[in-house]
mmCIF file of C-alpha atoms in Angstrom:
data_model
loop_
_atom_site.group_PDB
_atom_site.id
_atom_site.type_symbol
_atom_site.label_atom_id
_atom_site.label_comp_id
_atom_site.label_asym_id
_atom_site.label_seq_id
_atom_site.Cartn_x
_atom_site.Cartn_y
_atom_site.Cartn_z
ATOM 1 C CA UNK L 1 -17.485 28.218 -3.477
ATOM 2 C CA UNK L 2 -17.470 24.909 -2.361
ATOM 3 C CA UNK L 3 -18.170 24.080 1.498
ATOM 4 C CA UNK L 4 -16.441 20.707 2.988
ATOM 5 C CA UNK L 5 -17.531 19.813 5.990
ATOM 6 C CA UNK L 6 -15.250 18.345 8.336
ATOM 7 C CA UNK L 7 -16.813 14.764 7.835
ATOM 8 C CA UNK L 8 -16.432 14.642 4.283
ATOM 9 C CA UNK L 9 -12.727 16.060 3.914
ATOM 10 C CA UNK L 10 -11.971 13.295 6.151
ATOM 11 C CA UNK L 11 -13.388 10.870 4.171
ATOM 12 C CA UNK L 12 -11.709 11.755 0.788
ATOM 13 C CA UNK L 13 -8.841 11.520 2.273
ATOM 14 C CA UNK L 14 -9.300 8.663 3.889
ATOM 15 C CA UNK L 15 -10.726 7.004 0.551
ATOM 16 C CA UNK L 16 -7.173 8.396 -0.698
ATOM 17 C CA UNK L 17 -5.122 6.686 1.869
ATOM 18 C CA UNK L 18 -7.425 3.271 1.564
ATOM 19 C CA UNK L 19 -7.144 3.081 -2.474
ATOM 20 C CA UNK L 20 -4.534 1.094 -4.320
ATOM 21 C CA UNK L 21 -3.497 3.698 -7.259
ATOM 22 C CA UNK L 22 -1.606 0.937 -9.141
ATOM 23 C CA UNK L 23 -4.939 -0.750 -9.087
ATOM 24 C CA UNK L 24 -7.960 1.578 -9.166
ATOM 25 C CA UNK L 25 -5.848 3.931 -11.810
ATOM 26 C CA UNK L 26 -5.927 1.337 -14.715
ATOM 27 C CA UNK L 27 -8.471 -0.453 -13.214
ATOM 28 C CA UNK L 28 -11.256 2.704 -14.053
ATOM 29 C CA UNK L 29 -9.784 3.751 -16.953
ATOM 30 C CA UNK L 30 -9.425 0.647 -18.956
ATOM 31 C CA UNK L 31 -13.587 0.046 -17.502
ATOM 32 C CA UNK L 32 -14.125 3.062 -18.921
ATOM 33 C CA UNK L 33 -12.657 2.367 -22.459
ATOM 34 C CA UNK L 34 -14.419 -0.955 -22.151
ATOM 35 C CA UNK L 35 -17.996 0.034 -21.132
ATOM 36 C CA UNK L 36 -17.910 2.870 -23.238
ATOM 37 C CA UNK L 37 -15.571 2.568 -26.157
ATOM 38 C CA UNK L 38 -16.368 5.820 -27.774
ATOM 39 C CA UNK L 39 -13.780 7.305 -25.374
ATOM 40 C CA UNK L 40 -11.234 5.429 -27.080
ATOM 41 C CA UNK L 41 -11.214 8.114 -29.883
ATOM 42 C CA UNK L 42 -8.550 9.764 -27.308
ATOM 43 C CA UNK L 43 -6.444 7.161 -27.534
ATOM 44 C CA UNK L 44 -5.016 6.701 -30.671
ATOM 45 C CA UNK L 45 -1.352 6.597 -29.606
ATOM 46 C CA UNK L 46 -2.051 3.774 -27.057
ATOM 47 C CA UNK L 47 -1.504 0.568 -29.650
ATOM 48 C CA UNK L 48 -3.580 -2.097 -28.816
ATOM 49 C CA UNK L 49 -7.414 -1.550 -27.971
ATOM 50 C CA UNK L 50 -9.090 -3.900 -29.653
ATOM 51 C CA UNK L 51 -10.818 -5.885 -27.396
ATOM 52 C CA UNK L 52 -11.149 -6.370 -23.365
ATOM 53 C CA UNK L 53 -8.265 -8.000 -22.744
ATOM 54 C CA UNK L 54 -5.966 -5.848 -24.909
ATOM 55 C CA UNK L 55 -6.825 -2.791 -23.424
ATOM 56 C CA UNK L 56 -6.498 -4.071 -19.643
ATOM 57 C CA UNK L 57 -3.127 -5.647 -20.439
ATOM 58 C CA UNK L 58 -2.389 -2.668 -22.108
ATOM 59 C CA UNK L 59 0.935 -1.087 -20.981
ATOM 60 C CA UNK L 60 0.073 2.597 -21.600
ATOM 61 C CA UNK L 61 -3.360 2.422 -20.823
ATOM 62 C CA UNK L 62 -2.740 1.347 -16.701
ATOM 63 C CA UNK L 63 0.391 3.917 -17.359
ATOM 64 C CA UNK L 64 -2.101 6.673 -17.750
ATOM 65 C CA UNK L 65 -4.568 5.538 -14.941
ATOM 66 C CA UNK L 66 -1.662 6.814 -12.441
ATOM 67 C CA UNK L 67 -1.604 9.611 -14.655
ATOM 68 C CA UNK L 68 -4.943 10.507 -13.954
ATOM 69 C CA UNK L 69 -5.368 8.943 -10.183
ATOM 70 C CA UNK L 70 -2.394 11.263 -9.726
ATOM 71 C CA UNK L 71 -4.619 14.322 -10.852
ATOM 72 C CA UNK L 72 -7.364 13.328 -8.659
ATOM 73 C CA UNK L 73 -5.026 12.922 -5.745
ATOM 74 C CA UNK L 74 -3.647 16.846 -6.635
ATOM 75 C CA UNK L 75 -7.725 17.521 -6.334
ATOM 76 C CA UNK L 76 -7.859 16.032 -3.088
ATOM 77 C CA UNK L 77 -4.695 17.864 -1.167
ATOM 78 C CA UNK L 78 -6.094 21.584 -2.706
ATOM 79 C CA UNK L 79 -9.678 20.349 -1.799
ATOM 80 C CA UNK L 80 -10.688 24.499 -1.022
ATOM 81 C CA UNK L 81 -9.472 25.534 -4.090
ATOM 82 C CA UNK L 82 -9.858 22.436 -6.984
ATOM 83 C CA UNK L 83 -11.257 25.500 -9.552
ATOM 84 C CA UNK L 84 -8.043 26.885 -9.931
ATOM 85 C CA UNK L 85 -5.967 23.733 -9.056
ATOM 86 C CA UNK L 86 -6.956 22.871 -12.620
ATOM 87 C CA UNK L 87 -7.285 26.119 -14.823
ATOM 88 C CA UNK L 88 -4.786 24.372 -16.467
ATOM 89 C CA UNK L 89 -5.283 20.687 -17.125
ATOM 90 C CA UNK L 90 -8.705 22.149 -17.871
ATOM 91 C CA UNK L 91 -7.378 24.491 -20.900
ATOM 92 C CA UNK L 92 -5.262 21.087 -21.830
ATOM 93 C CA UNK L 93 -8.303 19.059 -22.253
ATOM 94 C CA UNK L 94 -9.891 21.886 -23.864
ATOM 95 C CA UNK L 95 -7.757 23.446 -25.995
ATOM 96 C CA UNK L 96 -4.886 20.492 -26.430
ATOM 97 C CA UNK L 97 -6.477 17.652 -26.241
ATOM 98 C CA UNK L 98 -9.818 18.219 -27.082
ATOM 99 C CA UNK L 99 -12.203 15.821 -25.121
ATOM 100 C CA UNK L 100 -15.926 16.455 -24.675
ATOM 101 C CA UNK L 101 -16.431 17.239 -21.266
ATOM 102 C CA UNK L 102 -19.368 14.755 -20.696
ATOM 103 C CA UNK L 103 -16.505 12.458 -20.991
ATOM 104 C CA UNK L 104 -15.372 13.167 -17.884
ATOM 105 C CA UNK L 105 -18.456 12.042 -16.246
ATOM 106 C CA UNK L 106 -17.950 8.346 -17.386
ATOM 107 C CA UNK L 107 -14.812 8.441 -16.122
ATOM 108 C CA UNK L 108 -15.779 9.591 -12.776
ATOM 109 C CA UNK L 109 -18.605 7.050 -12.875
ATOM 110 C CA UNK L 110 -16.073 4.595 -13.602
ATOM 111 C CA UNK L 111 -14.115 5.693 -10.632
ATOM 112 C CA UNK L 112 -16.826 4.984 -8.382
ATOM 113 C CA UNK L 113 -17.970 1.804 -9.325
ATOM 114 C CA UNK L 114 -13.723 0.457 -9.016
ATOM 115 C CA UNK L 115 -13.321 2.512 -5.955
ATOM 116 C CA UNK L 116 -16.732 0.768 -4.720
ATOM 117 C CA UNK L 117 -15.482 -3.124 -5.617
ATOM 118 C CA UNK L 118 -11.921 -2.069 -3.480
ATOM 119 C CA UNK L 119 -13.595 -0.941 -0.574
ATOM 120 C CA UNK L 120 -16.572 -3.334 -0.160
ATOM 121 C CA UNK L 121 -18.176 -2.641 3.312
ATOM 122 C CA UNK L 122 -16.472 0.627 3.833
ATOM 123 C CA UNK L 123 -18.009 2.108 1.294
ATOM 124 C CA UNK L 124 -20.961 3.332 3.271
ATOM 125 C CA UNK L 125 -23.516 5.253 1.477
ATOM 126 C CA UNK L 126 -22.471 8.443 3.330
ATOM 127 C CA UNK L 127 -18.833 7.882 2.091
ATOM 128 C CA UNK L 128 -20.520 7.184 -1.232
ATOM 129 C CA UNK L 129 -22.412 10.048 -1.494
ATOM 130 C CA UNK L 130 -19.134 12.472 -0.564
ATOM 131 C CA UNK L 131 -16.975 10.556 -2.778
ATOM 132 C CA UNK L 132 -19.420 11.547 -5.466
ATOM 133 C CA UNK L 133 -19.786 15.276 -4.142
ATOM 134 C CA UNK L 134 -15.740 15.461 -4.823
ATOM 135 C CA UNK L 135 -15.764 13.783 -7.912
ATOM 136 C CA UNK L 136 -18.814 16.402 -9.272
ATOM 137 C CA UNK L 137 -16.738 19.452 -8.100
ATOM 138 C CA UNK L 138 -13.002 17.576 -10.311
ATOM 139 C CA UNK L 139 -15.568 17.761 -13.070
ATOM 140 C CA UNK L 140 -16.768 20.976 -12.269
ATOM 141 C CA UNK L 141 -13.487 22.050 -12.682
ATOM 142 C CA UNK L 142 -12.330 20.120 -15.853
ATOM 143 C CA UNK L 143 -15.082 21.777 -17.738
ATOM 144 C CA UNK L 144 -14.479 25.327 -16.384
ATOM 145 C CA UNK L 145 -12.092 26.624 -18.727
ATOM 146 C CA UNK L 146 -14.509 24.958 -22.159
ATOM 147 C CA UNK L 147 -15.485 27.839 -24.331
ATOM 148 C CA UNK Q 1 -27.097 0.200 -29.006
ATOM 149 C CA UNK Q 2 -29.497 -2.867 -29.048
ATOM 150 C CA UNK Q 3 -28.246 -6.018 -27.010
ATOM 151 C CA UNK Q 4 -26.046 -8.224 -28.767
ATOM 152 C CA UNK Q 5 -26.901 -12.299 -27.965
ATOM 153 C CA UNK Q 6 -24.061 -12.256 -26.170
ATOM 154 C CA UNK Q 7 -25.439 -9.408 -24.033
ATOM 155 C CA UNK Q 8 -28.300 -11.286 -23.127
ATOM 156 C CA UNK Q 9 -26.013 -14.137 -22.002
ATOM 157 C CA UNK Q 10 -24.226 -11.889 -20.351
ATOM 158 C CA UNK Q 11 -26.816 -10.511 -17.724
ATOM 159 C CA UNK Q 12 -29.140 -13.589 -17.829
ATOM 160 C CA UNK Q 13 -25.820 -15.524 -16.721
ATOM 161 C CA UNK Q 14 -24.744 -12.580 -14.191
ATOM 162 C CA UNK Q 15 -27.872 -12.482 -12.898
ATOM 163 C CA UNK Q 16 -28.217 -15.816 -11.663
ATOM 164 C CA UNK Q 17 -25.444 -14.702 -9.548
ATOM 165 C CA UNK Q 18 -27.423 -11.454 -8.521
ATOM 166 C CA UNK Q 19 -30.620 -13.530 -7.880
ATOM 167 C CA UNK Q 20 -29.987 -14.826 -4.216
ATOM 168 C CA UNK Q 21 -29.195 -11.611 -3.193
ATOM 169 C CA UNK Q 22 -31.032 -9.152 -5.261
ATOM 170 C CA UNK Q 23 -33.578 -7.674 -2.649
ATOM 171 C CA UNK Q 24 -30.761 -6.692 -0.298
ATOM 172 C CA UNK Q 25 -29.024 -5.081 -3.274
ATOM 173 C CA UNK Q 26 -31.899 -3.027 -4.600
ATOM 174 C CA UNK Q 27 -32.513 -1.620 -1.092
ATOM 175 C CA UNK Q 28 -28.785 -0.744 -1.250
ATOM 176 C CA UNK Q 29 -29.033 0.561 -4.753
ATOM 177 C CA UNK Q 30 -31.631 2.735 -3.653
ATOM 178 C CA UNK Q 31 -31.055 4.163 -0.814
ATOM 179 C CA UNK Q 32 -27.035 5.501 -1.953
ATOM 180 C CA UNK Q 33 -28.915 6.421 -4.319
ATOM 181 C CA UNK Q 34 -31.119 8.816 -2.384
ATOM 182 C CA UNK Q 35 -27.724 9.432 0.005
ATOM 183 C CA UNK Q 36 -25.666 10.093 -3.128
ATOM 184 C CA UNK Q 37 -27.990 11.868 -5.413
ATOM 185 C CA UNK Q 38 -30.193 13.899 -3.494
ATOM 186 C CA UNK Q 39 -32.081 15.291 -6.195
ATOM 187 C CA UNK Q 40 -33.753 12.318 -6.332
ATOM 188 C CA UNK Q 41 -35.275 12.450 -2.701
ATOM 189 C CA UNK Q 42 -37.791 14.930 -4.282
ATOM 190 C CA UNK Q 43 -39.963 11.533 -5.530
ATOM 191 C CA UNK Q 44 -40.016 10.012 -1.835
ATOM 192 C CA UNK Q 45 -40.854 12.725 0.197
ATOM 193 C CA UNK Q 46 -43.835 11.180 1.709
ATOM 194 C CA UNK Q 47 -42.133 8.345 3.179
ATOM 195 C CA UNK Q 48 -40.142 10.592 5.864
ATOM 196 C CA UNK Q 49 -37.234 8.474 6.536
ATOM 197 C CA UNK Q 50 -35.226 8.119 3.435
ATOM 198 C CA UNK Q 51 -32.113 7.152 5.488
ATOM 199 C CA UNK Q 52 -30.147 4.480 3.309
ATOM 200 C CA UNK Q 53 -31.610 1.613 6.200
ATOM 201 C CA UNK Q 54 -34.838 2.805 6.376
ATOM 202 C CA UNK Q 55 -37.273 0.122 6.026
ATOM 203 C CA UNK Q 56 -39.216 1.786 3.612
ATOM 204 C CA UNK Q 57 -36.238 2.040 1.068
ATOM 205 C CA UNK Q 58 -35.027 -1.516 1.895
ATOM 206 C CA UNK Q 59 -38.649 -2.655 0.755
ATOM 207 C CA UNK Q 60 -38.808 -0.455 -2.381
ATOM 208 C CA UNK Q 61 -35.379 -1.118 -3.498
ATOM 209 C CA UNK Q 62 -36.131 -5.127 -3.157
ATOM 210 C CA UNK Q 63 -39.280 -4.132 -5.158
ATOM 211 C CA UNK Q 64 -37.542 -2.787 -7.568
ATOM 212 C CA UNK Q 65 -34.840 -5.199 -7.686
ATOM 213 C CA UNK Q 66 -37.205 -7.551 -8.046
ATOM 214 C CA UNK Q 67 -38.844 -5.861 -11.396
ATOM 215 C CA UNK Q 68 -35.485 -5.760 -12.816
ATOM 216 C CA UNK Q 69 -34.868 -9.567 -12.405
ATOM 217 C CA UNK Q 70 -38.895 -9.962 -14.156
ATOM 218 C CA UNK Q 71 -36.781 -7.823 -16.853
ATOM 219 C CA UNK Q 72 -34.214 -10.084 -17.651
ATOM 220 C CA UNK Q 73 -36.262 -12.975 -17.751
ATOM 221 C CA UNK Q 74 -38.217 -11.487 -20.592
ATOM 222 C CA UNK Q 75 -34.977 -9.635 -22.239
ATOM 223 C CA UNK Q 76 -36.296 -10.388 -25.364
ATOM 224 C CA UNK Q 77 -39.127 -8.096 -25.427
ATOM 225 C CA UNK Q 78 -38.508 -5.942 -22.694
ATOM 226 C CA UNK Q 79 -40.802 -2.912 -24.376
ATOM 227 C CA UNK Q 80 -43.936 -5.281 -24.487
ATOM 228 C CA UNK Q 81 -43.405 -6.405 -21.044
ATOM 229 C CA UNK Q 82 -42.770 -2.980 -19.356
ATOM 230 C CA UNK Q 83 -46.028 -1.580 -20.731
ATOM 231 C CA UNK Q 84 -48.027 -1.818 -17.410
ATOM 232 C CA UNK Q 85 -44.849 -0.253 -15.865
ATOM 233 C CA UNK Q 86 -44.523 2.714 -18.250
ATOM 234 C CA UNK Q 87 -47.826 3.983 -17.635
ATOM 235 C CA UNK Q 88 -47.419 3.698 -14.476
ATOM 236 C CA UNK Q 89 -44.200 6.100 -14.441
ATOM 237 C CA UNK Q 90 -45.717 8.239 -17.356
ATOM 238 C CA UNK Q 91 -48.910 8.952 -16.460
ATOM 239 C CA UNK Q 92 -48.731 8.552 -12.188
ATOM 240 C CA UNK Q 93 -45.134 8.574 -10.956
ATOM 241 C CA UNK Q 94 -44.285 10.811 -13.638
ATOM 242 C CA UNK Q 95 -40.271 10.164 -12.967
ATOM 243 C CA UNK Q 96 -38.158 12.543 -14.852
ATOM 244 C CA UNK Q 97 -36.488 9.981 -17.068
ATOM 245 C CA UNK Q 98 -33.331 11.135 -16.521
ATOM 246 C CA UNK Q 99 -33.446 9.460 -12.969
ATOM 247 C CA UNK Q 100 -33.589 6.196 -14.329
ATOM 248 C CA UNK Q 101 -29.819 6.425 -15.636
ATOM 249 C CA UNK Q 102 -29.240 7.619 -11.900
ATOM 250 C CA UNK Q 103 -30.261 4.526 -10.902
ATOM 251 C CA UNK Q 104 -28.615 2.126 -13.293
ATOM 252 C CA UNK Q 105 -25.639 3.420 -12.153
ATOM 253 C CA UNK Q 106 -26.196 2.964 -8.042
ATOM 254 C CA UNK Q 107 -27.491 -0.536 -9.072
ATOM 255 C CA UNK Q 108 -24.342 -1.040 -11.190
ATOM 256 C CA UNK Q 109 -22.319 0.006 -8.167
ATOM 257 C CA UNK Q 110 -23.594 -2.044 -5.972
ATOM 258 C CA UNK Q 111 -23.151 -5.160 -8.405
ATOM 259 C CA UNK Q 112 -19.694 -4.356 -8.320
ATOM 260 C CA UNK Q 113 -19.184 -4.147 -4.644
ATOM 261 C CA UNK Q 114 -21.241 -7.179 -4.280
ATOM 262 C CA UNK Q 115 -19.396 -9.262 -6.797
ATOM 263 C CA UNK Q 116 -16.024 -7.414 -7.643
ATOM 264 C CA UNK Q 117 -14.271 -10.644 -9.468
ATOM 265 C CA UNK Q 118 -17.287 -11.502 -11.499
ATOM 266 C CA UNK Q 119 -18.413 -8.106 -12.249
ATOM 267 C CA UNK Q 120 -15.827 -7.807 -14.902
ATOM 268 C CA UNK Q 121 -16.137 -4.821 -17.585
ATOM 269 C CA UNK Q 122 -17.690 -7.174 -20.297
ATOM 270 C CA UNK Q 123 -19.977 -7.713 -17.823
ATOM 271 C CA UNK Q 124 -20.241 -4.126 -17.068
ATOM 272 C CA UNK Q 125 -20.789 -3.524 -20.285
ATOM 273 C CA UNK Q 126 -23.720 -5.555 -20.962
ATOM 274 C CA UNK Q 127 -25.735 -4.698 -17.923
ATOM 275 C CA UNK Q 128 -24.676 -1.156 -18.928
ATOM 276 C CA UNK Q 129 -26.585 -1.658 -21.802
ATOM 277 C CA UNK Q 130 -29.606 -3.637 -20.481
ATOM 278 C CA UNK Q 131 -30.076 -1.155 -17.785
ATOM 279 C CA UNK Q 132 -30.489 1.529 -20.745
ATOM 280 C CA UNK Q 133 -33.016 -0.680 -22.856
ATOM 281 C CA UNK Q 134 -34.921 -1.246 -19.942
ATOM 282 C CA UNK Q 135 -34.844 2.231 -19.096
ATOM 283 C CA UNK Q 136 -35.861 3.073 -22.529
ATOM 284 C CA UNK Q 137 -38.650 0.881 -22.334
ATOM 285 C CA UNK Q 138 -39.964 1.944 -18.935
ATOM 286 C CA UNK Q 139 -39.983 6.053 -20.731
ATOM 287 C CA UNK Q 140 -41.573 4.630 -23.954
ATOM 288 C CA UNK Q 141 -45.167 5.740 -23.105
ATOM 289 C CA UNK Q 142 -43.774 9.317 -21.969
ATOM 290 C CA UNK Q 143 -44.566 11.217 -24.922
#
């Protein structure tokens, strides 16, 4: 079971209230699919990946980093309870969609590092260091329901 | 995944950006690293204070900051020139190498947060990759 403190459930969601989703959503996936372009293998419907600038002016790539910011932000509102939050969308990328689960870590990474460039100062190493506590518990999660 | 030329433009050019600032950003690398990953506290415990402003992990991060800049300068044969260092982490430190992509990624952070416009993902990409070779060489004389 995972313990918040009172400190760091503030933080998430203050990092949530700070955060531009129409920014940091495309912005960390398309860095992902960039700095690691094996992950593209997911994303054969998406058109245009074929270099840098493609993918980060691609439509349905930003399209799916609200997807995903939107997941995160689901995370963040069930924060005592993120395990069963996403039985689901863990069975989807298990069963459906069929990503490796150390995937999910280089997106999370990702996440960070964006997160870290739109909040300059404020991201303290404390705020760091729970921001990276949540993000280990959504992957926690995501790779719960791999068999 | 060896480093393209156009790699090594990449971080030599980014770097020069880095340079002016680099102690600062090592001691910030390092000590959300420590904050962030606390795992890796387990290598420091003799220097008591290993809050993120602590002047011992301002000093070490701008030391190793400053072994990472020695790095790029001598991208070209990075295994040769590590050699001293390896040992040194093999045989005394005896780092788990595993830390070392720990690190990369607190010192990639940082780069980002220091220079958000010009740390673009091709960028990213390339340091990414440095910051692995370099690793790579500092775990060569491991086993």
């Amino acid at each position: 079971m995972v313990v918040w403190t009172d400190f760091e459930r503030s933080t998430i969601e203050n990092i949530f209230s700070k955060i531009n989703y129409e920014v940091v959503g495309p912005a960390a996936i398309s860095r992902c699919l960039i700095v690691y372009p094996w992950t593209q293998r997911y994303f054969g419907g998406f058109g245009n990946l074929y270099n840098a600038a493609a993918i980060i002016d691609n439509p349905k790539v930003a399209a799916h980093g609200l997807v995903v910011l939107k997941g995160l932000e689901l995370a963040q509102k069930n924060m005592d309870n993120i395990k069963a939050t996403f039985a689901d969308l863990s069975k989807l990328h298990s069963e459906k969609l069929l990503v490796d689960p150390d995937n999910f870590k280089l997106l999370t990474d990702c996440l960070a590092i964006v997160v870290a460039a739109e909040l300059g100062e404020d991201f303290t190493a404390e705020v760091h260091a729970v921001f990276q506590k949540f993000l280990a518990v959504v992957v926690a999660s995501l790779r719960k329901q791999y068999y | 995944m060896s480093l393209s030329d156009k790699d090594k433009s990449n971080v030599i050019n980014f770097w020069s950006k880095v340079e002016p600032k680099a102690s600062e950003m090592g001691g910030e690398a390092l000590g959300r690293m420590l904050t962030a990953y606390p795992q890796t506290k387990t290598y420091f415990s003799h220097w008591g204070d290993l809050s993120p402003g602590s002047s011992k992990v301002r000093k070490h991060g701008a030391t190793i900051m400053s072994a990472v800049g020695k790095a790029v300068r001598n991208i070209d044969n990075l295994t040769r020139h590590l050699a001293q260092l390896s040992d040194l982490h093999a045989f005394q430190l005896r780092v788990d190498p595993a830390n070392f992509k720990i690190l990369a990624h607190n010192i990639i952070l940082v780069m980002a947060m220091y220079f958000p416009a010009d740390f673009t993902p091709e960028i990213h990409v390339s340091v990414d990759k440095f910051l692995s070779s370099l690793a790579w060489a500092l775990s060569e004389k491991y086993r």
